[in-house]
Short mmCIF file of C-alpha atoms in Angstrom, two decimals:
data_model
loop_
_atom_site.label_atom_id
_atom_site.label_comp_id
_atom_site.label_asym_id
_atom_site.label_seq_id
_atom_site.Cartn_x
_atom_site.Cartn_y
_atom_site.Cartn_z
CA MET B 903 -58.66 -1.30 27.82
CA ASN B 904 -58.81 -0.08 24.30
CA ASN B 905 -56.26 1.70 22.06
CA ILE B 906 -57.67 5.13 23.01
CA GLU B 907 -57.27 4.49 26.68
CA LEU B 908 -53.79 2.83 26.19
CA ILE B 909 -52.49 6.19 24.31
CA LYS B 910 -53.94 8.29 27.14
CA GLN B 911 -52.27 6.59 29.98
CA VAL B 912 -49.04 6.32 28.10
CA VAL B 913 -49.09 10.17 27.39
CA LYS B 914 -49.95 10.86 30.91
CA ARG B 915 -47.18 8.68 32.23
CA LEU B 916 -44.70 10.25 29.85
CA LYS B 917 -45.69 13.69 31.14
CA LYS B 918 -45.38 12.56 34.74
CA PHE B 919 -41.80 11.08 34.09
CA SER B 920 -40.51 13.40 31.53
CA TRP B 921 -37.58 14.37 33.85
CA LEU B 922 -36.48 10.72 33.90
CA ILE B 923 -36.55 10.75 30.14
CA ALA B 924 -34.52 13.69 29.84
CA LEU B 925 -31.87 12.48 32.23
CA ILE B 926 -31.60 9.09 30.21
CA ALA B 927 -31.20 11.04 27.17
CA ILE B 928 -28.50 13.45 28.54
CA ALA B 929 -26.70 10.27 29.95
CA PHE B 930 -26.67 8.59 26.52
CA GLY B 931 -25.86 11.78 24.85
CA GLY B 932 -22.76 12.23 27.09
CA LEU B 933 -21.72 8.60 26.69
CA PHE B 934 -21.63 8.96 22.87
CA TYR B 935 -19.93 12.24 23.32
CA PHE B 936 -17.06 10.76 25.38
CA LEU B 937 -16.89 7.74 23.02
CA ALA B 938 -16.40 10.22 19.95
CA LYS B 939 -13.82 12.32 22.05
CA GLN B 940 -11.90 8.87 22.44
CA GLY B 941 -11.42 8.64 18.84
CA VAL B 942 -8.33 10.40 17.39
CA PRO B 943 -8.63 12.28 13.91
CA VAL B 944 -6.54 10.46 11.27
CA TYR B 945 -4.90 12.25 8.36
CA THR B 946 -4.39 10.49 5.10
CA SER B 947 -2.13 11.88 2.22
CA LYS B 948 -2.28 10.79 -1.44
CA SER B 949 0.64 11.11 -3.85
CA THR B 950 1.04 9.87 -7.39
CA VAL B 951 4.28 8.99 -9.18
CA PHE B 952 5.00 7.86 -12.68
CA PRO B 953 8.00 6.42 -14.45
CA LEU B 954 10.41 8.47 -16.40
CA ASN B 955 12.19 7.36 -19.44
CA SER B 956 15.89 7.79 -19.72
CA SER B 957 17.48 9.33 -22.84
CA SER B 958 16.24 8.43 -26.32
CA ASP B 959 19.16 6.08 -26.80
CA ASN B 960 18.58 4.24 -23.60
CA ASN B 961 14.84 4.42 -23.58
CA ILE B 962 12.88 1.87 -21.47
CA SER B 963 10.64 -0.34 -23.77
CA GLY B 964 6.92 -0.22 -23.20
CA SER B 965 7.11 -3.94 -21.97
CA ALA B 966 9.57 -2.99 -19.49
CA ILE B 967 7.39 -0.20 -18.13
CA SER B 968 4.48 -2.55 -17.91
CA ASN B 969 6.70 -4.92 -15.95
CA ILE B 970 7.84 -2.34 -13.57
CA LEU B 971 4.24 -1.00 -12.92
CA GLY B 972 2.95 -4.55 -12.67
CA LEU B 973 0.57 -4.27 -15.63
CA SER B 974 1.88 -7.25 -17.20
CA ASP B 975 3.68 -10.47 -16.26
CA ALA B 976 7.36 -9.96 -15.45
CA PRO B 977 10.06 -11.79 -17.47
CA LYS B 978 10.32 -15.56 -16.56
CA SER B 979 14.12 -15.35 -16.85
CA PHE B 980 16.94 -13.03 -15.44
CA SER B 981 18.24 -12.43 -18.93
CA GLY B 982 15.86 -9.69 -19.60
CA GLU B 983 15.93 -6.05 -18.19
CA ALA B 984 15.96 -5.78 -14.52
CA SER B 985 12.43 -5.05 -13.26
CA ILE B 986 10.31 -5.58 -10.37
CA ASN B 987 6.47 -4.88 -9.43
CA ILE B 988 6.65 -1.43 -7.99
CA VAL B 989 3.69 -2.06 -5.83
CA GLU B 990 5.47 -4.97 -4.29
CA LEU B 991 8.44 -2.87 -3.71
CA ALA B 992 6.61 0.02 -2.08
CA THR B 993 4.88 -2.42 0.32
CA SER B 994 7.83 -4.59 0.91
CA ARG B 995 9.45 -4.99 4.35
CA ARG B 996 12.96 -3.70 2.75
CA THR B 997 11.37 -0.44 1.97
CA ARG B 998 9.54 -0.25 5.24
CA GLU B 999 12.65 -0.76 7.26
CA ALA B 1000 14.51 1.68 4.99
CA VAL B 1001 11.80 4.34 5.81
CA SER B 1002 12.02 3.45 9.60
CA ASN B 1003 15.81 3.99 9.59
CA ALA B 1004 15.59 7.42 8.04
CA LYS B 1005 16.35 10.48 10.21
CA VAL B 1006 14.11 13.61 10.06
CA PRO B 1007 16.46 16.86 10.76
CA SER B 1008 13.25 18.94 10.94
CA MET B 1009 11.88 16.98 13.91
CA GLN B 1010 14.92 16.99 16.29
CA ASN B 1011 16.88 14.49 13.95
CA LYS B 1012 14.72 11.55 15.27
CA THR B 1013 14.32 8.46 13.14
CA ILE B 1014 10.86 7.70 11.75
CA ALA B 1015 10.73 4.67 13.97
CA GLU B 1016 11.20 7.00 17.17
CA LEU B 1017 8.55 9.27 15.87
CA LEU B 1018 5.95 6.59 14.92
CA VAL B 1019 6.36 4.99 18.50
CA ASP B 1020 6.08 8.38 20.23
CA GLU B 1021 3.08 9.22 18.31
CA ASN B 1022 1.35 5.85 19.09
CA ASN B 1023 2.05 6.47 22.72
CA LYS B 1024 0.54 10.01 22.82
CA HIS B 1025 -2.88 8.39 22.11
CA THR B 1026 -3.37 5.45 24.49
CA GLY B 1027 -6.23 4.42 26.67
CA PHE B 1028 -9.93 3.35 26.19
CA MET B 1029 -10.77 2.62 22.55
CA GLN B 1030 -7.39 3.88 21.49
CA ASN B 1031 -3.74 2.51 20.82
CA GLU B 1032 -1.85 0.02 23.01
CA LYS B 1033 1.15 1.48 24.56
CA ILE B 1034 4.37 0.47 22.92
CA VAL B 1035 7.24 -0.09 25.62
CA VAL B 1036 10.44 -0.54 23.94
CA ASP B 1037 14.06 0.56 24.56
CA LYS B 1038 14.95 3.15 21.99
CA LYS B 1039 18.56 2.01 22.00
CA ASP B 1040 17.44 -1.38 20.53
CA THR B 1041 17.41 0.03 17.11
CA VAL B 1042 16.53 -3.39 15.44
CA LYS B 1043 13.40 -3.81 17.55
CA MET B 1044 12.41 -0.27 16.97
CA VAL B 1045 12.65 -0.69 13.17
CA ASN B 1046 10.69 -3.97 13.49
CA ILE B 1047 7.91 -2.37 15.34
CA ALA B 1048 7.86 0.89 13.00
CA SER B 1049 7.71 -1.63 10.13
CA ASN B 1050 4.61 -3.39 11.48
CA ILE B 1051 3.07 0.08 12.05
CA LEU B 1052 3.89 1.32 8.46
CA ARG B 1053 2.32 -2.08 7.07
CA ASN B 1054 -1.01 -1.20 8.61
CA THR B 1055 -0.95 2.49 7.54
CA PHE B 1056 0.73 2.55 4.10
CA THR B 1057 -0.97 1.37 0.97
CA ALA B 1058 0.02 1.40 -2.77
CA LYS B 1059 -1.83 0.79 -5.90
CA ILE B 1060 -1.73 1.28 -9.66
CA ASN B 1061 -4.79 3.20 -11.17
CA LYS B 1062 -6.21 2.50 -14.61
CA ASN B 1063 -3.70 5.01 -16.21
CA GLY B 1064 -0.84 3.26 -14.90
CA ILE B 1065 0.20 5.91 -12.24
CA LEU B 1066 1.42 4.62 -8.82
CA GLU B 1067 -0.66 6.05 -5.96
CA LEU B 1068 0.60 6.03 -2.61
CA TYR B 1069 -1.45 6.55 0.58
CA TYR B 1070 -0.20 7.03 4.07
CA SER B 1071 -2.31 7.55 7.30
CA ASN B 1072 -1.23 8.99 10.73
CA THR B 1073 -2.58 11.05 13.68
CA ASN B 1074 0.05 13.75 13.04
CA GLU B 1075 -0.13 15.94 9.88
CA GLU B 1076 3.53 16.55 9.82
CA ILE B 1077 4.46 12.94 10.31
CA VAL B 1078 2.25 12.07 7.33
CA ARG B 1079 4.01 14.59 5.11
CA VAL B 1080 7.54 13.51 6.08
CA VAL B 1081 6.90 9.70 5.77
CA SER B 1082 5.03 10.18 2.50
CA TYR B 1083 8.15 12.04 0.99
CA VAL B 1084 10.65 9.45 2.57
CA PHE B 1085 8.52 6.49 0.77
CA ILE B 1086 8.76 8.28 -2.41
CA ASP B 1087 12.57 8.90 -2.07
CA LYS B 1088 13.26 5.28 -0.94
CA ILE B 1089 11.39 3.78 -3.89
CA SER B 1090 12.91 6.24 -6.15
CA ASP B 1091 16.59 5.41 -4.74
CA PHE B 1092 16.02 1.83 -5.24
CA TYR B 1093 15.46 1.91 -9.01
CA ILE B 1094 18.42 4.48 -9.48
CA ASP B 1095 20.62 1.97 -7.59
CA LEU B 1096 19.12 -0.85 -9.50
CA LYS B 1097 19.76 0.90 -12.95
CA LYS B 1098 23.15 2.12 -12.02
CA LYS B 1099 24.23 -1.33 -10.94
CA LYS B 1100 23.09 -2.76 -14.17
CA ALA B 1101 24.90 -0.09 -16.21
CA GLN B 1102 28.00 -0.63 -14.06
CA ILE B 1103 28.00 -4.31 -14.74
CA ASP B 1104 27.52 -3.37 -18.50
CA TYR B 1105 30.36 -0.95 -18.44
CA GLU B 1106 32.75 -3.29 -16.59
CA PHE B 1107 32.05 -6.08 -18.98
CA ALA B 1108 32.64 -3.92 -22.03
CA VAL B 1109 35.92 -2.64 -20.70
CA ASN B 1110 37.29 -6.14 -20.06
CA LYS B 1111 36.05 -7.25 -23.33
CA ALA B 1112 37.99 -4.46 -25.08
CA ASP B 1113 41.05 -5.27 -22.99
CA SER B 1114 41.09 -8.82 -23.68
CA LEU B 1115 40.74 -8.36 -27.46
CA LEU B 1116 43.44 -5.74 -27.46
CA LYS B 1117 45.85 -8.46 -25.68
CA VAL B 1118 44.78 -10.67 -28.41
CA LEU B 1119 45.67 -8.21 -31.09
CA ASN B 1120 49.21 -7.62 -29.44
CA LEU B 1121 49.91 -11.25 -29.31
CA LEU B 1122 48.98 -11.63 -32.98
CA ASP B 1123 51.39 -8.74 -33.88
CA GLU B 1124 54.11 -10.44 -31.88
CA HIS B 1125 53.46 -13.66 -33.76
CA ALA B 1126 53.58 -11.87 -37.09
CA ILE B 1127 56.85 -10.20 -36.15
CA LYS B 1128 58.34 -13.49 -35.25
CA LEU B 1129 57.04 -15.13 -38.40
CA ASP B 1130 58.73 -12.52 -40.53
CA GLU B 1131 61.98 -12.74 -38.63
CA THR B 1132 62.17 -16.75 -39.21
CA THR B 1133 60.92 -16.58 -42.91
CA PHE B 1134 63.25 -13.52 -44.09
CA PHE B 1135 65.24 -15.76 -46.68
CA THR B 1136 62.61 -18.23 -47.60
CA ASN B 1137 60.49 -18.27 -50.67
CA ASN B 1138 57.04 -16.60 -50.01
CA GLU B 1139 55.26 -18.44 -52.89
CA LEU B 1140 55.64 -21.73 -51.27
CA LYS B 1141 52.30 -22.62 -49.43
CA ARG B 1142 53.92 -23.80 -46.21
CA PHE B 1143 55.26 -20.18 -45.80
CA SER B 1144 52.33 -18.08 -47.31
CA LEU B 1145 49.50 -19.68 -45.59
CA PRO B 1146 50.50 -19.05 -41.99
CA LYS B 1147 50.81 -15.35 -42.97
CA ILE B 1148 47.47 -15.39 -44.75
CA ASN B 1149 45.65 -16.99 -41.72
CA LEU B 1150 47.38 -14.63 -39.39
CA ASP B 1151 46.10 -11.54 -41.36
CA ASN B 1152 42.48 -13.14 -41.40
CA ASP B 1153 42.66 -13.72 -37.71
CA LYS B 1154 43.88 -10.01 -37.10
CA GLN B 1155 41.14 -8.65 -39.32
CA THR B 1156 38.35 -10.52 -37.34
CA VAL B 1157 39.80 -9.68 -34.00
CA GLN B 1158 40.36 -6.26 -34.97
CA SER B 1159 36.77 -5.70 -36.22
CA GLN B 1160 35.54 -7.35 -32.74
CA TYR B 1161 37.88 -4.89 -30.91
CA TYR B 1162 36.34 -1.83 -32.54
CA TYR B 1163 32.88 -3.05 -31.94
CA ALA B 1164 33.85 -3.65 -28.35
CA VAL B 1165 35.48 -0.15 -27.93
CA ASN B 1166 32.09 1.25 -29.43
CA ASN B 1167 30.07 -0.88 -26.64
CA ARG B 1168 32.52 0.47 -23.94
CA GLU B 1169 31.92 4.11 -24.92
CA ALA B 1170 28.06 3.40 -25.00
CA ALA B 1171 28.25 1.74 -21.69
CA ALA B 1172 30.17 4.64 -20.17
CA TYR B 1173 27.67 6.98 -21.61
CA LYS B 1174 24.65 5.04 -20.26
CA LEU B 1175 26.44 4.95 -16.82
CA GLN B 1176 26.72 8.79 -16.83
CA LYS B 1177 23.12 9.46 -18.17
CA GLU B 1178 21.23 7.21 -15.63
CA THR B 1179 18.29 9.27 -14.10
CA PRO B 1180 15.57 8.59 -11.53
CA ILE B 1181 12.99 6.36 -12.93
CA ILE B 1182 10.01 7.85 -11.26
CA GLU B 1183 8.97 11.21 -10.35
CA PRO B 1184 6.08 12.58 -8.20
CA LEU B 1185 2.93 14.11 -9.90
CA ASP B 1186 1.00 15.01 -6.79
CA LYS B 1187 3.27 15.78 -3.89
CA PRO B 1188 1.96 14.76 -0.36
CA GLU B 1189 1.15 18.22 0.77
CA GLY B 1190 -1.83 19.20 2.83
CA PRO B 1191 -4.78 19.74 3.34
CA TYR B 1192 -5.08 16.01 4.03
CA ASP B 1193 -8.19 13.72 4.13
CA MET B 1194 -9.30 13.71 7.72
CA ASP B 1195 -11.18 10.54 9.21
CA GLY B 1196 -12.55 11.14 12.59
CA LYS B 1197 -15.74 10.93 14.75
CA SER B 1198 -17.93 14.11 14.82
CA THR B 1199 -18.72 14.72 18.47
CA LYS B 1200 -21.83 16.73 17.69
CA LEU B 1201 -23.37 14.05 15.49
CA TYR B 1202 -22.44 11.37 18.18
CA ALA B 1203 -24.08 13.31 20.90
CA PHE B 1204 -27.27 13.90 18.78
CA ILE B 1205 -27.38 10.23 18.13
CA GLY B 1206 -26.89 9.49 21.94
CA LEU B 1207 -29.69 11.89 22.87
CA LEU B 1208 -32.25 10.29 20.25
CA LEU B 1209 -31.16 6.81 21.55
CA GLY B 1210 -31.54 7.80 25.10
CA THR B 1211 -34.92 9.60 24.62
CA PHE B 1212 -36.16 6.38 22.85
CA ILE B 1213 -34.97 4.16 25.55
CA GLY B 1214 -36.44 6.42 28.26
CA ILE B 1215 -39.89 6.45 26.59
CA VAL B 1216 -39.76 2.58 26.39
CA VAL B 1217 -38.69 2.37 30.09
CA VAL B 1218 -41.33 4.79 31.36
CA SER B 1219 -44.18 3.51 29.54
CA TRP B 1220 -43.16 -0.29 29.62
CA LYS B 1221 -45.50 -1.02 32.67
CA ILE B 1222 -48.69 0.22 30.88
CA ILE B 1223 -47.79 -1.43 27.57
CA SER B 1224 -46.90 -4.73 29.27
CA ASN B 1225 -50.30 -4.69 31.31
CA TYR B 1226 -52.18 -3.93 28.02
CA LEU B 1227 -50.32 -6.77 26.22
CA SER B 1228 -51.21 -9.07 29.13
CA GLU B 1229 -54.89 -8.20 29.22
CA GLU B 1230 -55.03 -8.81 25.32
CA LEU B 1231 -53.25 -12.02 25.73
CA ASN B 1232 -55.70 -13.24 28.48
CA LYS B 1233 -58.76 -12.27 26.31
CA ALA B 1234 -57.24 -14.16 23.46
CA ILE B 1235 -56.69 -17.25 25.68
CA GLU B 1236 -60.14 -17.21 27.28
CA LYS B 1237 -61.75 -16.76 23.71
CA ALA B 1238 -59.85 -19.70 22.55
CA ALA B 1239 -60.74 -21.83 25.73
CA LYS B 1240 -64.52 -21.30 25.25
CA PRO B 1241 -66.23 -24.36 23.66
CA LYS B 1242 -67.97 -23.75 20.37
CA GLU B 1243 -71.68 -24.07 20.68
CA GLN B 1244 -73.37 -26.57 18.47
CA PRO B 1245 -75.90 -25.10 16.20
CA GLN B 1246 -79.59 -26.16 16.92
CA VAL B 1247 -81.14 -28.26 14.02
CA GLN B 1248 -84.72 -27.35 13.30
CA PRO B 1249 -87.16 -30.19 13.14
CA GLN B 1250 -88.31 -31.07 9.65
CA PRO B 1251 -92.31 -30.68 9.14
CA GLU B 1252 -93.95 -34.08 8.64
CA ILE B 1253 -95.38 -34.65 5.24
CA ALA B 1254 -99.14 -35.49 5.42
CA LYS B 1255 -99.98 -38.88 3.84
CA VAL B 1256 -102.28 -39.08 1.02
#
């Protein structure tokens, strides 16, 4: 059988069993369509936030912003401005648990943990999510489960311009929107609390310092009064009577200058406490339309038809092709098994003797 005969027999057999090829192609197309339908579309939101400065008097330094955004190494000691890598904060368990505990009034006042578990259980089955069985009254376990779900679906990063980018994915567009906003709020609230706590500590320290210096001034005044009362009829030109008064006046001037400085610090701390504002603000809000990642049923069905057609052609024509290959293999074996014929040596003509 030569190549032309092979092609003729294959074409003839394909025509004869074209119905079988069509059935195999339809079967694979339906299988791939079913697999595509099992996949659930996932929506992803993108939101960006950036750090805000406070008033000009209480400006955050550039190095502090870099520390907050994770663009440079944080201070090695606790003596500097309180700062934390904002990416680590956004993806931390503390933030995830706070988000999971938040209630959504627009969605039957359910917590985000309940919404995530319910949405997960809506899409269970072949090639989908595993069903989560949990008692909703057990809030601690609900929050832990929701925190693990958020860990796999929420990411944060800093782009080259120093802007914080937040990405969240879910199969429900409304949940994507709600959770994204709650993440922004929780991150912002943490920094607001952090700054207010720092300002409150500074204010309390300034108040206590001013009060303690005022007490010292009152004690010095009382001592001066007693000194005047006990040295009323003495000679003030004598060193033993004049030096204590001079030293007392010097001490009072020193403490008084410190007191004025402490009062100024107290007023500045009170002003700072009143002027604390959120440190981050959203640039791009997590509103739709969102990026959708899902399997196209038409594309999968078309791929299944092509693959089924190819497999059907191979199945139908395999008998002819295998026979052709067997014949060619046998011919090659027979040709290799034949002994090679020795070439006949022609007798040399004798040279006549002279």
